[in-house]
Amino acid sequence: MSAPVIAIDAMGGDFGPRSIVQASIACLLATPSLHLTLVGQASLLEELIARHSGVDRSRLLVVNATEIITMDDRPSLALRGKPDSSMRVALRLLADGKAQACVSAGNTGALMALSRFVLKTLPGIDRPAMVAAIPTQRGYCQLLDLGANVDCSAENLYQFAVMGSVAAEALGVARPKVALLNVGTEDIKGNQQVKLAASLLQAAPGLNYVGFVEGDGLYRGEADVVVCDGFVGNILLKSSEGLATMIGERIETLFRRNVLSRAVGALAMPLLKRLKADLAPARHNGASFLGLQGIVVKSHGSAGAQGFQSAIQRALIEIQENLPERLHGRLEELL
Amino acid sequence: MSAPVIAIDAMGGDFGPRSIVQASIACLLATPSLHLTLVGQASLLEELIARHSGVDRSRLLVVNATEIITMDDRPSLALRGKPDSSMRVALRLLADGKAQACVSAGNTGALMALSRFVLKTLPGIDRPAMVAAIPTQRGYCQLLDLGANVDCSAENLYQFAVMGSVAAEALGVARPKVALLNVGTEDIKGNQQVKLAASLLQAAPGLNYVGFVEGDGLYRGEADVVVCDGFVGNILLKSSEGLATMIGERIETLFRRNVLSRAVGALAMPLLKRLKADLAPARHNGASFLGLQGIVVKSHGSAGAQGFQSAIQRALIEIQENLPERLHGRLEELL
């Protein structure tokens, strides 16, 4: 395999290009074969790179793009109104074969719309899905869709299940257990789409479908891949982030209550801080778009340099595992 | 007001009649005006009551019922196959004016089906909803529906919003902020039902509708009433319970890791335990059915005596606040 090249949308996200440049340089140091192409306002990016010493510029290109898609821009504007946005130029590098993956921390809706337009979906896939690794009591599960598709047919859910299973295999899980998220585990439970998707999955050859899983079962680690529509997945992901944040703050408040609890807190806090990164994984590891003719990873808008670095790592794994081609092969068998 | 009487389905739930009898007697001690009618296998209930001393039997009746609805029984069986179930007999006491509320820890689907059949819904209400108080960074929010209705129209969501608002008022919130749960806060976000419900709510007189709230916004306390369909609400509630449990267990594991962390843990644990009750509120406080011609509170199937006691307290507040009549009046204005 030739050296992997990842195109980076350097202008997206709440934390700005400074963190993205920092994360990119850290990744180049950690992975000597990696090449990165930063896309954005070239003069600014060169200035930010110049602040770091020892950068191997033969592995770090800068490509200019004059426009920026903001977090508030509608997908339609991103598609039609900003032909030279950093996001679009980065995706074009991928479409033109000048990069094998694209990472952005920008506007999710715009990134999905542009990815579909520039890269196209894999044959047989109606809609790409967003997937992220969620921590469970037994490790991680791949949860999809996370918000790209608010209304889903049974066929969409079936396609998500197939794609999630292949993605979990690529991440090292043998015969991943695939489940549909539902309000109960009995056959009669759920809405029409979920019941119909269940019958499609029961009949799917070579898929390790284990049935329905409930919200608590997801966190008990009952499945390696959990499938739902983007409305439910987005609510689950964001409410989990909100709850984890609230618990963290309540613990801190508890430990600040009096002298004794402050003393205990000073001892306990370093341990509790270790938990924090685990509890908001999408924030830290990024979410992948599955079902496109190319690898696109979305870093959380407020993730900072550490999170962006994890998103680049995820893109690298997907390149090494040749994820779109594996998906394509599996989809040909199953759809 | 005459003394409140609450009918108790004494046979439902995973924890059995012993805990229910214990919780009932504790509530009688705490509230001297309260009367309870325990419904179930009379000989067993009498035996369990006899184990407690100082019980005011003038306020504790036992009514015999020969059948029990199990957690696995389908609602259709509860409706047609078990005419003398403890759940049904308890609801009949309510319909006959012999009690002002019913509390059960039994099978949720059966309780909803029997409640609708025995009590009927309020005029204008298509479907009752399940609501529970969820802890947030600013207090509590009433979340509904929690699973009674997996497919909801915009009109259903609108009715849930009105009922949730009245329930929050009854629980002491002035001009409760009402929000629709969605995948974003902009107008263009969401599925058709949610968008249409938003336009209905914007036009509703006297309702403090504040727009969309996301999963993390719910836990930040952005609204006092959060409305969603039962599929989404059930997944949110159960995944939150699952995540809170997982975090609790990870904290304990962290504190068991070595001698030093065990010492810190021994100091920190009493503080962290205080958090636990807060974090699974439906488990502890029960969920109310709204939209029926009567008060029905569902205690969590695995809540134990403490949880059942909280469910009885919630029923008592709803009796004192005359919740079904308040709902009826408000619905007449708005629907």
Coordinates of N, CA and C in Angstrom, one line a residue, chain A residues 71-72 74-75 135-139 147 150-151 181-184 186-188 190-194 213-220 228-232 234-236 238-247 249-251 254-255 257 260-261 264-265 267-269 271-275 278-279 283, chain B residues 71-72 74-75 135-139 147 150-151 181-184 186-188 190-194 213-220 228-232 234-236 238-247 249-251 254-255 257 260-261 264-265 267-269 271-275 278-279 283:
Chain A
M71 N -20.9 27.0 11.1 CA -21.7 26.0 11.8 C -23.2 26.2 11.6
D72 N -23.6 27.5 11.2 CA -25.0 27.8 11.0 C -25.4 27.7 9.5
R74 N -26.8 26.5 6.1 CA -27.7 25.3 5.8 C -26.9 24.5 4.7
P75 N -27.2 23.2 4.7 CA -26.6 22.3 3.7 C -26.8 22.8 2.3
P135 N -19.1 3.7 24.6 CA -18.6 2.8 25.6 C -19.7 2.0 26.3
T136 N -19.4 0.8 26.5 CA -20.4 -0.1 27.2 C -19.7 -0.8 28.4
Q137 N -20.5 -1.6 29.1 CA -19.9 -2.3 30.2 C -18.9 -3.4 29.8
R138 N -19.0 -3.7 28.5 CA -18.1 -4.8 28.0 C -17.1 -4.3 27.0
G139 N -17.1 -3.0 26.7 CA -16.2 -2.5 25.7 C -16.8 -1.3 24.9
G147 N -27.9 10.7 13.3 CA -28.5 11.9 13.0 C -28.6 12.3 11.5
V150 N -33.3 11.4 9.7 CA -34.2 11.4 10.8 C -35.4 10.5 10.5
D151 N -35.8 10.2 9.3 CA -36.8 9.3 9.0 C -36.2 8.1 8.2
L181 N -32.2 -1.3 18.0 CA -32.6 -0.6 19.2 C -34.2 -0.6 19.3
N182 N -34.8 -1.0 20.4 CA -36.2 -1.0 20.5 C -36.7 -0.7 21.9
V183 N -38.0 -0.6 22.1 CA -38.6 -0.3 23.4 C -38.9 -1.6 24.2
G184 N -38.5 -2.7 23.7 CA -38.7 -4.0 24.4 C -38.0 -5.0 23.6
E186 N -39.4 -8.2 23.1 CA -40.3 -9.2 22.5 C -40.7 -8.8 21.1
D187 N -41.1 -9.8 20.3 CA -41.4 -9.6 18.9 C -42.4 -8.5 18.7
I188 N -43.4 -8.4 19.6 CA -44.6 -7.5 19.4 C -44.2 -6.0 19.6
G190 N -42.3 -2.3 19.4 CA -41.7 -1.4 18.5 C -42.7 -0.9 17.4
N191 N -42.1 0.0 16.6 CA -42.9 0.6 15.5 C -42.8 -0.3 14.2
Q192 N -43.5 0.0 13.2 CA -43.6 -0.8 12.0 C -42.2 -1.0 11.4
Q193 N -41.4 0.2 11.3 CA -40.1 0.1 10.6 C -39.2 -0.9 11.3
V194 N -39.2 -0.8 12.7 CA -38.3 -1.7 13.4 C -38.7 -3.2 13.3
V213 N -32.5 -4.8 21.2 CA -31.8 -4.4 22.4 C -32.5 -3.1 22.9
E214 N -32.6 -2.9 24.3 CA -33.2 -1.7 24.8 C -32.1 -0.7 25.2
G215 N -32.5 0.5 25.6 CA -31.5 1.5 25.9 C -30.6 1.1 27.0
D216 N -31.0 0.4 28.0 CA -30.1 -0.1 29.1 C -29.3 -1.2 28.6
G217 N -29.8 -2.1 27.7 CA -29.1 -3.2 27.2 C -27.9 -2.7 26.4
L218 N -28.1 -1.6 25.7 CA -27.0 -1.0 24.9 C -25.8 -0.8 25.8
Y219 N -26.0 -0.1 27.0 CA -24.9 0.2 27.9 C -24.4 -1.1 28.6
R220 N -25.3 -2.1 28.7 CA -24.8 -3.4 29.3 C -23.9 -4.1 28.3
C228 N -30.4 2.1 14.7 CA -31.7 2.9 15.0 C -31.7 4.0 13.9
D229 N -32.9 4.7 13.9 CA -32.9 5.8 12.9 C -32.1 7.0 13.5
G230 N -31.8 8.0 12.7 CA -31.0 9.1 13.1 C -31.6 10.0 14.1
F231 N -33.0 10.0 14.2 CA -33.6 10.8 15.2 C -33.3 10.2 16.6
V232 N -33.6 8.9 16.7 CA -33.4 8.2 18.0 C -31.9 8.2 18.4
N234 N -29.5 10.3 17.5 CA -29.0 11.6 17.9 C -29.4 11.9 19.3
I235 N -30.7 11.6 19.6 CA -31.2 11.9 21.0 C -30.5 11.1 22.0
L236 N -30.3 9.8 21.7 CA -29.5 8.9 22.6 C -28.1 9.5 22.9
K238 N -26.8 12.5 22.3 CA -26.7 13.8 23.0 C -27.2 13.8 24.4
S239 N -28.3 13.0 24.7 CA -28.7 12.9 26.1 C -27.7 12.2 26.9
S240 N -27.0 11.2 26.4 CA -26.0 10.5 27.1 C -24.8 11.5 27.4
E241 N -24.5 12.3 26.5 CA -23.4 13.3 26.7 C -23.9 14.3 27.8
G242 N -25.2 14.7 27.7 CA -25.7 15.6 28.7 C -25.7 15.0 30.1
L243 N -26.1 13.8 30.2 CA -26.2 13.1 31.5 C -24.8 12.9 32.1
A244 N -23.9 12.5 31.3 CA -22.5 12.3 31.7 C -21.9 13.6 32.3
T245 N -22.2 14.7 31.5 CA -21.7 16.0 32.0 C -22.4 16.3 33.3
M246 N -23.7 16.1 33.4 CA -24.4 16.4 34.7 C -23.9 15.6 35.8
I247 N -23.6 14.3 35.6 CA -23.1 13.5 36.7 C -21.8 14.0 37.2
E249 N -20.6 17.0 37.0 CA -20.7 18.3 37.7 C -21.3 18.0 39.1
R250 N -22.2 17.1 39.2 CA -22.8 16.8 40.5 C -21.7 16.2 41.5
I251 N -20.8 15.4 40.9 CA -19.8 14.8 41.7 C -18.9 15.9 42.2
L254 N -20.5 17.8 44.9 CA -20.6 17.0 46.2 C -19.2 17.1 46.9
F255 N -18.2 17.1 46.1 CA -16.8 17.1 46.7 C -16.4 18.5 47.2
R257 N -18.5 20.4 48.9 CA -19.6 20.9 49.9 C -19.0 21.4 51.2
L260 N -14.3 18.5 54.8 CA -14.0 17.1 54.7 C -14.2 16.6 53.3
S261 N -15.3 16.9 52.7 CA -15.6 16.4 51.3 C -14.6 17.0 50.3
V264 N -11.5 14.8 50.6 CA -11.8 13.5 49.9 C -11.8 13.8 48.4
G265 N -12.4 14.9 48.0 CA -12.4 15.2 46.6 C -11.1 15.4 46.0
L267 N -8.4 13.9 46.7 CA -7.9 12.6 46.5 C -8.6 11.9 45.4
A268 N -9.9 12.0 45.3 CA -10.7 11.2 44.4 C -10.7 11.8 43.0
M269 N -10.5 13.1 42.8 CA -10.7 13.7 41.5 C -9.8 13.2 40.4
L271 N -8.7 10.3 40.0 CA -9.3 9.0 39.5 C -10.6 9.3 38.6
L272 N -11.4 10.2 39.1 CA -12.6 10.4 38.4 C -12.4 11.1 37.0
K273 N -11.3 11.8 36.9 CA -11.0 12.5 35.7 C -10.7 11.5 34.6
R274 N -10.1 10.4 35.0 CA -9.8 9.3 34.0 C -11.1 8.8 33.3
L275 N -12.2 8.9 34.0 CA -13.5 8.4 33.5 C -14.0 9.3 32.4
D278 N -13.7 8.6 28.7 CA -14.5 7.4 28.3 C -15.9 7.8 28.0
L279 N -16.4 8.7 28.7 CA -17.9 8.9 28.8 C -18.5 9.8 27.7
R283 N -17.5 12.6 21.2 CA -16.8 13.9 21.4 C -15.3 13.7 21.2
Chain B
M71 N -45.3 -10.2 34.3 CA -44.6 -9.2 33.5 C -44.6 -9.6 32.1
D72 N -44.8 -10.9 31.7 CA -44.7 -11.3 30.3 C -46.1 -11.4 29.7
R74 N -49.3 -10.6 27.6 CA -49.6 -9.6 26.6 C -50.8 -8.8 27.1
P75 N -50.8 -7.5 26.7 CA -52.0 -6.6 27.1 C -53.3 -7.3 26.7
P135 N -34.2 14.1 36.4 CA -33.3 15.1 37.1 C -32.5 15.9 36.0
T136 N -32.4 17.2 36.2 CA -31.6 18.0 35.3 C -30.7 18.9 36.1
Q137 N -29.8 19.7 35.4 CA -28.9 20.6 36.1 C -29.6 21.7 36.9
R138 N -30.9 21.9 36.5 CA -31.6 23.0 37.3 C -32.8 22.4 38.1
G139 N -33.0 21.1 38.2 CA -34.0 20.6 39.0 C -34.6 19.3 38.3
G147 N -43.2 5.6 26.5 CA -43.3 4.3 25.9 C -44.7 3.8 25.7
V150 N -45.7 4.2 20.7 CA -44.5 4.2 19.9 C -44.6 5.0 18.6
D151 N -45.8 5.1 18.0 CA -46.0 6.0 16.9 C -46.9 7.1 17.3
L181 N -38.7 17.6 22.0 CA -37.4 17.0 21.9 C -37.0 16.9 20.4
N182 N -35.9 17.3 20.0 CA -35.5 17.2 18.6 C -34.0 17.1 18.4
V183 N -33.6 16.9 17.1 CA -32.2 16.6 16.8 C -31.5 17.9 16.5
G184 N -32.1 19.1 16.7 CA -31.5 20.4 16.5 C -32.5 21.4 17.0
E186 N -32.9 24.4 15.3 CA -33.4 25.3 14.2 C -34.7 24.7 13.6
D187 N -35.5 25.6 13.0 CA -36.8 25.2 12.5 C -36.7 24.1 11.5
I188 N -35.7 24.0 10.7 CA -35.6 23.0 9.6 C -35.3 21.6 10.2
G190 N -35.6 18.0 12.3 CA -36.6 17.1 12.8 C -37.4 16.4 11.7
N191 N -38.2 15.5 12.2 CA -39.1 14.8 11.3 C -40.4 15.5 11.1
Q192 N -41.3 15.0 10.2 CA -42.5 15.8 9.9 C -43.4 16.0 11.1
Q193 N -43.6 14.9 12.0 CA -44.5 15.0 13.1 C -44.0 16.2 14.1
V194 N -42.7 16.2 14.3 CA -42.1 17.2 15.2 C -42.3 18.6 14.7
V213 N -35.7 21.3 22.0 CA -34.6 21.1 22.9 C -33.9 19.8 22.4
E214 N -32.6 19.8 22.5 CA -31.8 18.6 22.2 C -31.6 17.7 23.4
G215 N -31.1 16.5 23.2 CA -30.8 15.6 24.3 C -30.0 16.1 25.4
D216 N -28.9 16.9 25.0 CA -28.1 17.5 26.1 C -28.8 18.7 26.7
G217 N -29.6 19.4 26.0 CA -30.4 20.5 26.5 C -31.4 20.1 27.6
L218 N -31.9 18.9 27.4 CA -32.8 18.3 28.4 C -32.1 18.3 29.7
Y219 N -30.9 17.7 29.7 CA -30.2 17.6 31.0 C -29.6 18.9 31.5
R220 N -29.5 19.9 30.6 CA -29.1 21.2 31.1 C -30.2 21.9 31.7
C228 N -42.0 14.1 23.5 CA -41.5 13.2 22.4 C -42.4 12.0 22.3
D229 N -42.2 11.3 21.2 CA -43.0 10.1 21.1 C -42.5 9.0 22.0
G230 N -43.3 8.0 22.3 CA -43.0 7.0 23.3 C -41.8 6.1 22.9
F231 N -41.5 6.0 21.6 CA -40.3 5.2 21.2 C -39.0 6.0 21.7
V232 N -39.0 7.3 21.3 CA -37.8 8.1 21.7 C -37.7 8.2 23.2
N234 N -38.8 6.3 25.6 CA -38.4 5.0 26.3 C -36.9 4.8 26.1
I235 N -36.4 5.0 24.9 CA -35.0 4.8 24.6 C -34.2 5.8 25.5
L236 N -34.6 7.0 25.5 CA -33.9 8.0 26.3 C -33.9 7.6 27.8
K238 N -34.4 4.7 29.3 CA -33.7 3.4 29.6 C -32.2 3.6 29.3
S239 N -31.8 4.3 28.3 CA -30.3 4.5 28.0 C -29.7 5.3 29.1
S240 N -30.5 6.3 29.6 CA -30.0 7.1 30.7 C -29.8 6.3 32.0
E241 N -30.7 5.4 32.3 CA -30.6 4.5 33.4 C -29.4 3.6 33.2
G242 N -29.2 3.1 32.0 CA -28.1 2.2 31.7 C -26.8 2.9 31.8
L243 N -26.7 4.1 31.4 CA -25.4 4.9 31.4 C -25.1 5.2 32.9
A244 N -26.1 5.7 33.6 CA -25.9 6.0 35.1 C -25.4 4.8 35.8
T245 N -26.0 3.7 35.6 CA -25.5 2.4 36.2 C -24.1 2.1 35.8
M246 N -23.8 2.3 34.5 CA -22.4 2.0 34.1 C -21.4 2.9 34.7
I247 N -21.7 4.2 34.8 CA -20.8 5.2 35.4 C -20.6 4.8 36.9
E249 N -20.8 1.9 38.3 CA -19.9 0.7 38.4 C -18.5 1.0 38.0
R250 N -18.3 1.9 37.0 CA -16.9 2.3 36.7 C -16.2 3.0 37.8
I251 N -17.0 3.8 38.5 CA -16.4 4.6 39.6 C -15.9 3.6 40.7
L254 N -12.8 1.8 39.6 CA -11.7 2.7 39.7 C -11.2 2.7 41.2
F255 N -12.1 2.8 42.1 CA -11.7 2.9 43.5 C -11.3 1.6 44.1
R257 N -9.1 -0.3 42.5 CA -7.9 -0.7 41.7 C -6.7 -1.1 42.5
L260 N -4.1 2.4 47.4 CA -4.4 3.9 47.6 C -5.8 4.2 47.1
S261 N -6.2 3.7 45.9 CA -7.5 4.1 45.4 C -8.6 3.5 46.3
V264 N -9.0 5.9 49.1 CA -9.7 7.1 48.7 C -11.2 6.8 48.5
G265 N -11.4 5.6 47.9 CA -12.8 5.1 47.6 C -13.6 5.0 48.9
L267 N -13.4 6.7 51.5 CA -13.8 8.0 51.9 C -14.9 8.6 50.9
A268 N -14.7 8.4 49.6 CA -15.5 9.0 48.7 C -16.9 8.4 48.5
M269 N -16.9 7.1 48.7 CA -18.2 6.3 48.4 C -19.4 6.8 49.1
L271 N -20.3 9.7 49.7 CA -20.7 10.9 49.0 C -21.4 10.5 47.7
L272 N -20.7 9.6 47.0 CA -21.2 9.2 45.7 C -22.5 8.4 45.7
K273 N -22.7 7.7 46.8 CA -24.0 7.0 47.0 C -25.2 7.9 47.0
R274 N -24.9 9.1 47.6 CA -26.0 10.1 47.6 C -26.5 10.4 46.2
L275 N -25.6 10.3 45.3 CA -26.0 10.6 43.9 C -27.0 9.6 43.3
D278 N -30.7 10.0 42.9 CA -31.0 11.1 41.9 C -31.0 10.6 40.5
L279 N -30.2 9.7 40.2 CA -29.9 9.4 38.8 C -30.8 8.4 38.1
R283 N -37.1 5.1 38.2 CA -37.0 3.9 39.0 C -37.5 4.3 40.5

